[in-house]
Amino acid sequence: MEGADGQVSFEIDDLPVRDELRGKSPYGAPQLDVPVRLNTNENPYPLPEPLVERIAERVREAARNLNRYPDRDAVELRTGLARYLTKSSGYPVGVDNVWAANGSNEVIQQLLQTFGGPGRTAIGFEPSYSMHTLIARSTGTGWISGPRAEDFTIDLPAAEKAIAEHRPDVVFVTTPNNPTGNTVPAETVLALYEAAQAAKPSMVIVDEAYVEFSHGASLLPLLDGRPHLVVSRTMSKAFGAAGLRLGYLAAHPAVVDAVQLVRLPYHLSAVTQATALAALEHTDTLLGYVEQLKSERDRLVAELRATGYEVTESDANFIQFGRFEDSHTAWQRILDRGVLVRDNGVPGWLRVTAGTPAENDAFLDAVRELKKEQEQST
Ligand SMILES: *Cc1c(COP(=O)(O)O)cnc(C)c1O
């Protein structure tokens, strides 16, 4: 077929792509150029200048050796991450318990390449982080959409039943959950772990991308005596370094050995390792913003409720709010006022990331106007 420009029109589906990729579109929150962007749960504060300097120093050092491949096992970085986990949780984590990759998305991909794959399945309790589903698809792992209660908590009996019935190879638990914001209690995670062991046994991946924002403690201590449990973490959210692309996991050393069977050699560049090490040196400063963001989150929750919106209990740096008859139209109305929030495809609900106080004020003005508009039209 020839298009208007004389080019033969030829699209993805004209290529011999794998069946499961046919007719699909790539993941992506819109990256729109608007004044207030509160749609991807990033930390709104740029890195402090002393850290920028330290990164430049470390990267300069690394640059002198870029003729060589990086440390394939990223030992210095994993040691630093283990130290951070130990210090923040009180649970002793060693370098042998930690693995790092380019964002926790790559960590999850490596886990599914290792424990999922063709002929195997993974379950998540939806709505939850859509990348779990997409990475399952791209690794050929079958996806099972597990249930959640009306209030977006995990309905334990229903979840246990789904695990017993489907006997998945991998169970995802996101806590605090994205996009709903609520924490999963440790007892629930333990019960799901037991159910998964009785059914298969399978691997349970606890995605703690937002744990630094939560009231509760990390589930790291649950790793003790549970070699089928994995806790995944990221520097993209609380550490304020989404652009760095650094995710990591903590688990039994056997899990760390297992993912090395699928990781590409030298997957973590010397520049990434140097930058992440510099960021770890400034952990206290970076996490200093967490308290501010938590109080802004709590302010947003209070103001949204006062304006007449419903809000899901949030333990993260974002809030799910609603309800809307048509969430996509509401999303557009808020965008028309210069504020980008996220439509995660949960009917009736949208998600907003806690930004700077000024950004949050702009968001609150927009949703107050939207409320008035809706009240006038009914
Ligand atoms: C943002 C997010 C991640 C982080 O992914 P990175 O690849 O580390 O940026 C992981 N899990 C959840 C649930 C998230 O929301």
Coordinates of C-alpha atoms and ligand atoms in Angstrom, one line a residue:
M1 CA 0.0 0.0 0.0
E2 CA 1.2 3.5 -0.8
G3 CA 0.6 6.5 1.4
A4 CA 0.0 10.1 0.3
D5 CA 3.8 10.9 0.6
G6 CA 4.6 8.0 -1.7
Q7 CA 5.9 5.9 1.2
V8 CA 4.8 2.4 1.4
S9 CA 2.8 2.2 4.7
F10 CA 4.2 -0.5 6.8
E11 CA 3.4 -0.9 10.4
I12 CA 4.3 -3.1 13.4
D13 CA 1.6 -5.6 12.6
D14 CA 3.0 -6.0 9.1
L15 CA 6.2 -7.4 10.7
P16 CA 6.5 -10.9 11.9
V17 CA 6.3 -9.8 15.6
R18 CA 5.4 -12.3 18.3
D19 CA 1.7 -13.0 18.6
E20 CA 1.4 -11.5 22.1
L21 CA 2.8 -8.2 20.9
R22 CA 0.3 -7.8 18.0
G23 CA -2.0 -4.8 18.2
K24 CA -0.4 -3.6 21.4
S25 CA 1.0 -0.1 22.1
P26 CA 4.1 0.7 24.2
Y27 CA 3.9 1.7 27.9
G28 CA 4.1 5.4 28.5
A29 CA 2.5 8.1 30.6
P30 CA 2.2 11.1 28.3
Q31 CA 5.4 13.3 28.6
L32 CA 3.6 16.6 27.9
D33 CA 5.2 20.0 28.2
V34 CA 2.8 21.6 30.7
P35 CA 3.6 23.9 33.7
V36 CA 2.7 21.4 36.4
R37 CA 3.5 17.7 35.9
L38 CA 2.2 15.5 38.6
N39 CA 1.7 12.3 36.7
T40 CA 4.7 9.9 37.2
N41 CA 5.3 9.9 41.0
E42 CA 8.8 11.6 40.6
N43 CA 10.3 13.6 43.4
P44 CA 9.8 17.3 42.3
Y45 CA 13.0 18.6 43.8
P46 CA 16.2 18.7 41.7
L47 CA 19.3 17.1 43.2
P48 CA 21.1 19.4 45.7
E49 CA 24.2 21.1 44.2
P50 CA 26.8 19.3 46.4
L51 CA 25.5 16.0 45.2
V52 CA 25.6 17.2 41.6
E53 CA 29.3 18.1 42.2
R54 CA 30.0 14.7 43.8
I55 CA 28.4 12.9 40.8
A56 CA 30.6 14.9 38.4
E57 CA 33.6 13.9 40.4
R58 CA 32.7 10.2 40.6
V59 CA 31.8 10.1 36.9
R60 CA 35.0 11.9 35.9
E61 CA 36.9 9.1 37.7
A62 CA 34.8 6.4 36.0
A63 CA 35.4 8.1 32.6
R64 CA 39.1 7.4 32.8
N65 CA 38.3 3.7 32.7
L66 CA 35.6 3.6 30.2
N67 CA 37.8 1.7 27.8
R68 CA 37.2 -1.2 30.2
Y69 CA 34.0 -3.0 31.0
P70 CA 32.4 -2.1 34.3
D71 CA 32.4 -4.3 37.4
R72 CA 30.0 -6.9 36.2
D73 CA 28.9 -7.7 39.7
A74 CA 28.7 -4.1 40.9
V75 CA 30.1 -5.1 44.2
E76 CA 30.8 -1.6 45.6
L77 CA 27.4 -0.4 44.7
R78 CA 25.6 -3.5 46.1
T79 CA 27.6 -3.1 49.3
G80 CA 26.4 0.5 49.6
L81 CA 22.8 -0.5 48.9
A82 CA 23.0 -3.3 51.5
R83 CA 24.3 -0.8 54.0
Y84 CA 21.4 1.6 53.3
L85 CA 18.8 -1.2 53.7
T86 CA 20.4 -2.4 56.9
K87 CA 20.5 1.1 58.3
S88 CA 17.0 2.0 57.3
S89 CA 15.3 -1.2 58.4
G90 CA 17.4 -2.6 61.2
Y91 CA 17.4 -5.9 59.4
P92 CA 20.9 -7.1 58.5
V93 CA 21.2 -7.2 54.7
G94 CA 24.6 -8.2 53.2
V95 CA 26.1 -7.7 49.7
D96 CA 25.2 -11.3 48.8
N97 CA 21.5 -10.5 49.4
V98 CA 21.4 -7.5 47.0
W99 CA 21.2 -7.3 43.2
A100 CA 21.0 -4.1 41.2
A101 CA 19.9 -3.2 37.6
N102 CA 18.7 -0.3 35.4
G103 CA 15.6 0.6 37.3
S104 CA 13.4 -1.8 39.3
N105 CA 11.7 -2.5 36.0
E106 CA 14.8 -4.3 34.9
V107 CA 15.0 -6.1 38.2
I108 CA 11.5 -7.3 37.6
Q109 CA 12.3 -8.3 34.1
Q110 CA 15.2 -10.3 35.3
L111 CA 13.1 -12.0 37.9
L112 CA 10.4 -12.9 35.3
Q113 CA 13.1 -14.2 32.9
T114 CA 14.4 -16.4 35.8
F115 CA 11.1 -17.5 37.4
G116 CA 8.5 -16.9 34.7
G117 CA 8.6 -17.4 31.0
P118 CA 6.7 -19.5 28.5
G119 CA 4.4 -22.0 30.1
R120 CA 4.5 -20.2 33.4
T121 CA 2.3 -17.6 35.0
A122 CA 2.4 -14.6 37.3
I123 CA -0.4 -13.1 39.3
G124 CA -1.0 -9.5 40.6
F125 CA -3.9 -8.0 42.4
E126 CA -5.4 -5.3 40.2
P127 CA -5.5 -2.4 39.9
S128 CA -1.8 -2.4 40.5
Y129 CA 1.5 -1.4 38.7
S130 CA 0.8 -2.0 35.0
M131 CA 4.5 -2.7 34.3
H132 CA 4.2 -6.1 36.1
T133 CA 1.6 -7.1 33.5
L134 CA 3.6 -5.7 30.6
I135 CA 6.9 -7.3 31.6
A136 CA 5.1 -10.6 32.1
R137 CA 3.9 -10.3 28.5
S138 CA 7.3 -9.4 27.1
T139 CA 8.9 -12.3 28.9
G140 CA 6.3 -14.7 27.6
T141 CA 4.9 -15.2 31.1
G142 CA 1.1 -15.7 31.3
W143 CA -0.7 -13.0 33.4
I144 CA -3.4 -13.7 35.9
S145 CA -5.4 -10.7 37.1
G146 CA -6.1 -11.3 40.8
P147 CA -8.9 -9.6 42.7
R148 CA -9.0 -6.6 45.0
A149 CA -11.8 -5.5 47.4
E150 CA -14.1 -2.5 46.6
D151 CA -11.9 -0.2 48.8
F152 CA -8.8 -1.4 46.9
T153 CA -7.3 -3.4 49.7
I154 CA -6.4 -7.0 49.0
D155 CA -9.3 -9.3 49.7
L156 CA -7.3 -12.1 51.3
P157 CA -9.7 -15.0 51.1
A158 CA -10.3 -14.2 47.4
A159 CA -6.6 -13.8 46.8
E160 CA -5.7 -17.1 48.5
K161 CA -8.4 -18.8 46.4
A162 CA -7.0 -17.4 43.2
I163 CA -3.5 -18.6 44.1
A164 CA -4.8 -22.1 45.0
E165 CA -6.7 -22.2 41.8
H166 CA -4.1 -20.9 39.3
R167 CA -1.0 -22.0 41.0
P168 CA 1.1 -19.1 39.6
D169 CA 4.9 -19.3 39.5
V170 CA 5.2 -15.7 40.6
V171 CA 3.1 -13.6 42.9
F172 CA 3.4 -9.8 42.9
V173 CA 2.5 -7.7 45.9
T174 CA 3.0 -3.9 45.6
T175 CA 3.1 -2.1 48.9
P176 CA 2.3 0.8 49.1
N177 CA 0.3 -0.1 46.0
N178 CA 0.4 2.0 42.8
P179 CA -2.0 3.6 41.7
T180 CA -4.2 3.2 44.8
G181 CA -1.7 4.3 47.5
N182 CA -2.6 1.8 50.3
T183 CA -0.1 -0.3 52.2
V184 CA -0.5 -4.1 52.4
P185 CA -0.2 -5.3 56.0
A186 CA 2.7 -7.7 56.7
E187 CA 0.2 -10.4 57.9
T188 CA -1.5 -10.3 54.4
V189 CA 1.9 -10.7 52.7
L190 CA 2.7 -13.6 55.0
A191 CA -0.6 -15.3 54.3
L192 CA -0.1 -14.8 50.5
Y193 CA 3.4 -16.3 50.8
E194 CA 2.0 -19.3 52.6
A195 CA -0.7 -19.7 50.0
A196 CA 1.9 -19.5 47.2
Q197 CA 4.1 -22.1 48.9
A198 CA 1.2 -24.5 49.4
A199 CA 0.1 -24.1 45.8
K200 CA 3.4 -24.5 43.9
P201 CA 5.8 -23.3 45.6
S202 CA 6.3 -20.0 43.8
M203 CA 8.3 -16.8 44.2
V204 CA 6.6 -13.8 45.9
I205 CA 7.9 -10.4 44.8
V206 CA 7.1 -7.5 47.1
D207 CA 7.5 -4.3 45.2
E208 CA 8.4 -1.6 47.7
A209 CA 9.0 1.3 45.3
Y210 CA 7.3 3.7 47.7
V211 CA 8.1 2.3 51.1
E212 CA 10.2 5.3 52.2
F213 CA 6.9 7.4 52.1
S214 CA 4.9 4.9 54.2
H215 CA 4.0 5.0 57.9
G216 CA 4.7 1.3 58.2
A217 CA 8.0 -0.5 58.2
S218 CA 9.7 -2.2 55.3
L219 CA 8.9 -5.9 54.9
L220 CA 12.6 -6.7 54.6
P221 CA 12.6 -8.7 58.0
L222 CA 10.2 -11.1 56.3
L223 CA 13.1 -12.3 54.2
D224 CA 14.4 -14.2 57.2
G225 CA 13.9 -17.9 56.5
R226 CA 11.9 -17.3 53.3
P227 CA 14.1 -18.0 50.3
H228 CA 11.1 -17.6 47.9
L229 CA 10.5 -14.0 48.9
V230 CA 12.0 -11.0 47.1
V231 CA 11.8 -7.3 48.0
S232 CA 12.3 -4.9 45.2
R233 CA 13.3 -1.2 45.6
T234 CA 14.2 1.8 43.5
M235 CA 16.1 5.1 43.6
S236 CA 13.4 6.6 41.2
K237 CA 11.0 7.8 43.9
A238 CA 12.1 8.7 47.4
F239 CA 15.7 9.1 46.4
G240 CA 14.6 11.6 43.7
A241 CA 16.7 10.0 41.0
A242 CA 14.3 8.7 38.4
G243 CA 16.7 9.8 35.6
L244 CA 19.5 7.6 37.1
R245 CA 17.7 4.3 36.4
L246 CA 18.7 2.3 39.4
G247 CA 16.6 -0.4 41.0
Y248 CA 17.6 -3.2 43.3
L249 CA 16.3 -6.2 45.2
A250 CA 17.0 -7.9 48.5
A251 CA 16.5 -11.7 48.8
H252 CA 18.2 -14.9 49.7
P253 CA 21.7 -15.2 48.1
A254 CA 20.4 -18.0 45.9
V255 CA 18.0 -15.6 44.2
V256 CA 20.9 -13.2 43.5
D257 CA 22.8 -16.1 42.0
A258 CA 19.8 -17.1 39.9
V259 CA 19.1 -13.8 38.3
Q260 CA 22.7 -13.7 37.2
L261 CA 21.8 -16.5 34.8
V262 CA 19.7 -14.1 32.8
R263 CA 21.3 -10.7 33.3
L264 CA 23.2 -9.3 30.3
P265 CA 26.9 -9.2 31.1
Y266 CA 28.0 -5.6 32.1
H267 CA 24.3 -4.5 32.2
L268 CA 25.0 -1.7 34.7
S269 CA 27.3 0.9 33.2
A270 CA 30.3 2.3 35.0
V271 CA 28.6 5.7 34.8
T272 CA 25.4 4.4 36.4
Q273 CA 27.4 2.7 39.2
A274 CA 29.4 5.9 39.9
T275 CA 26.3 8.1 39.9
A276 CA 24.4 5.8 42.2
L277 CA 27.4 5.6 44.6
A278 CA 27.5 9.4 44.8
A279 CA 23.7 9.5 45.5
L280 CA 24.1 6.9 48.3
E281 CA 26.7 9.2 49.9
H282 CA 24.0 11.8 50.1
T283 CA 21.2 9.5 51.3
D284 CA 20.3 11.7 54.3
T285 CA 19.9 14.9 52.2
L286 CA 17.9 13.1 49.5
L287 CA 15.6 11.4 52.0
G288 CA 15.2 14.8 53.7
Y289 CA 12.6 15.7 51.1
V290 CA 10.5 12.6 52.0
E291 CA 9.2 14.3 55.1
Q292 CA 8.2 17.4 53.2
L293 CA 6.5 15.3 50.5
K294 CA 4.6 13.3 53.1
S295 CA 3.2 16.4 54.7
E296 CA 2.3 17.8 51.3
R297 CA 0.6 14.5 50.6
D298 CA -1.4 14.7 53.8
R299 CA -2.4 18.3 53.0
L300 CA -3.6 17.2 49.5
V301 CA -5.7 14.5 51.0
A302 CA -7.3 16.9 53.5
E303 CA -7.9 19.5 50.8
L304 CA -9.3 17.0 48.3
R305 CA -11.7 15.7 51.0
A306 CA -12.7 19.2 52.0
T307 CA -13.5 20.0 48.3
G308 CA -15.8 16.9 48.2
Y309 CA -13.6 14.4 46.5
E310 CA -13.1 10.8 47.6
V311 CA -9.6 9.7 48.3
T312 CA -8.1 6.3 48.8
E313 CA -6.0 5.9 51.9
S314 CA -2.4 6.9 50.7
D315 CA 0.9 5.8 52.2
A316 CA 2.9 6.9 49.2
N317 CA 3.9 10.1 47.4
F318 CA 0.7 10.1 45.3
I319 CA -3.0 10.0 45.9
Q320 CA -5.9 8.3 44.0
F321 CA -8.9 10.6 44.0
G322 CA -12.4 10.6 42.5
R323 CA -14.9 9.8 41.8
F324 CA -15.7 10.9 38.3
E325 CA -18.4 9.7 35.9
D326 CA -15.8 9.9 33.2
S327 CA -12.3 10.0 34.5
H328 CA -10.7 10.7 31.1
T329 CA -12.8 13.8 30.6
A330 CA -11.9 15.0 34.1
W331 CA -8.2 14.3 33.3
Q332 CA -8.5 16.5 30.2
R333 CA -10.3 19.3 32.2
I334 CA -7.4 19.3 34.7
L335 CA -4.9 19.3 31.9
D336 CA -6.7 22.3 30.3
R337 CA -5.7 24.2 33.5
G338 CA -2.1 23.3 33.0
V339 CA -1.9 20.4 35.4
L340 CA -0.9 16.9 34.2
V341 CA -2.2 14.1 36.5
R342 CA -2.5 10.4 35.6
D343 CA -5.4 8.4 34.2
N344 CA -4.4 4.9 35.2
G345 CA -7.5 3.4 33.6
V346 CA -9.2 2.8 36.9
P347 CA -12.8 3.7 36.2
G348 CA -13.9 6.7 38.2
W349 CA -10.5 7.6 39.6
L350 CA -7.4 9.6 38.8
R351 CA -3.9 9.8 40.4
V352 CA -1.9 12.8 41.4
T353 CA 1.7 12.9 42.6
A354 CA 2.6 15.2 45.5
G355 CA 4.7 18.0 44.1
T356 CA 6.2 21.2 45.5
P357 CA 3.7 23.3 47.6
A358 CA 3.3 25.7 44.6
E359 CA 2.6 22.8 42.2
N360 CA 0.1 21.3 44.7
D361 CA -1.7 24.6 45.0
A362 CA -2.0 24.8 41.2
F363 CA -3.5 21.3 41.3
L364 CA -5.9 22.1 44.1
D365 CA -7.1 25.3 42.2
A366 CA -7.7 23.2 39.1
V367 CA -9.7 20.5 40.9
R368 CA -11.7 23.0 42.9
E369 CA -12.8 24.7 39.7
L370 CA -13.6 21.3 38.2
K371 CA -15.8 20.5 41.2
K372 CA -17.7 23.8 40.7
E373 CA -18.1 23.1 37.0
Q374 CA -19.5 19.7 37.7
E375 CA -21.9 21.0 40.4
Q376 CA -23.2 23.7 38.0
S377 CA -23.8 21.1 35.2
T378 CA -25.9 18.8 37.5
Ligands
LIG1 C1 7.7 3.8 39.8 C2 7.6 2.3 40.2 C3 8.7 1.5 40.0 C4 10.0 2.1 39.6 O1 10.5 1.7 38.4 P1 12.0 2.1 38.1 O2 12.2 1.2 36.9 O3 12.8 1.8 39.2 O4 12.0 3.6 37.8 C5 8.6 0.2 40.5 N1 7.4 -0.3 41.0 C6 6.4 0.5 41.1 C7 5.1 -0.1 41.7 C8 6.4 1.8 40.7 O5 5.3 2.6 40.8

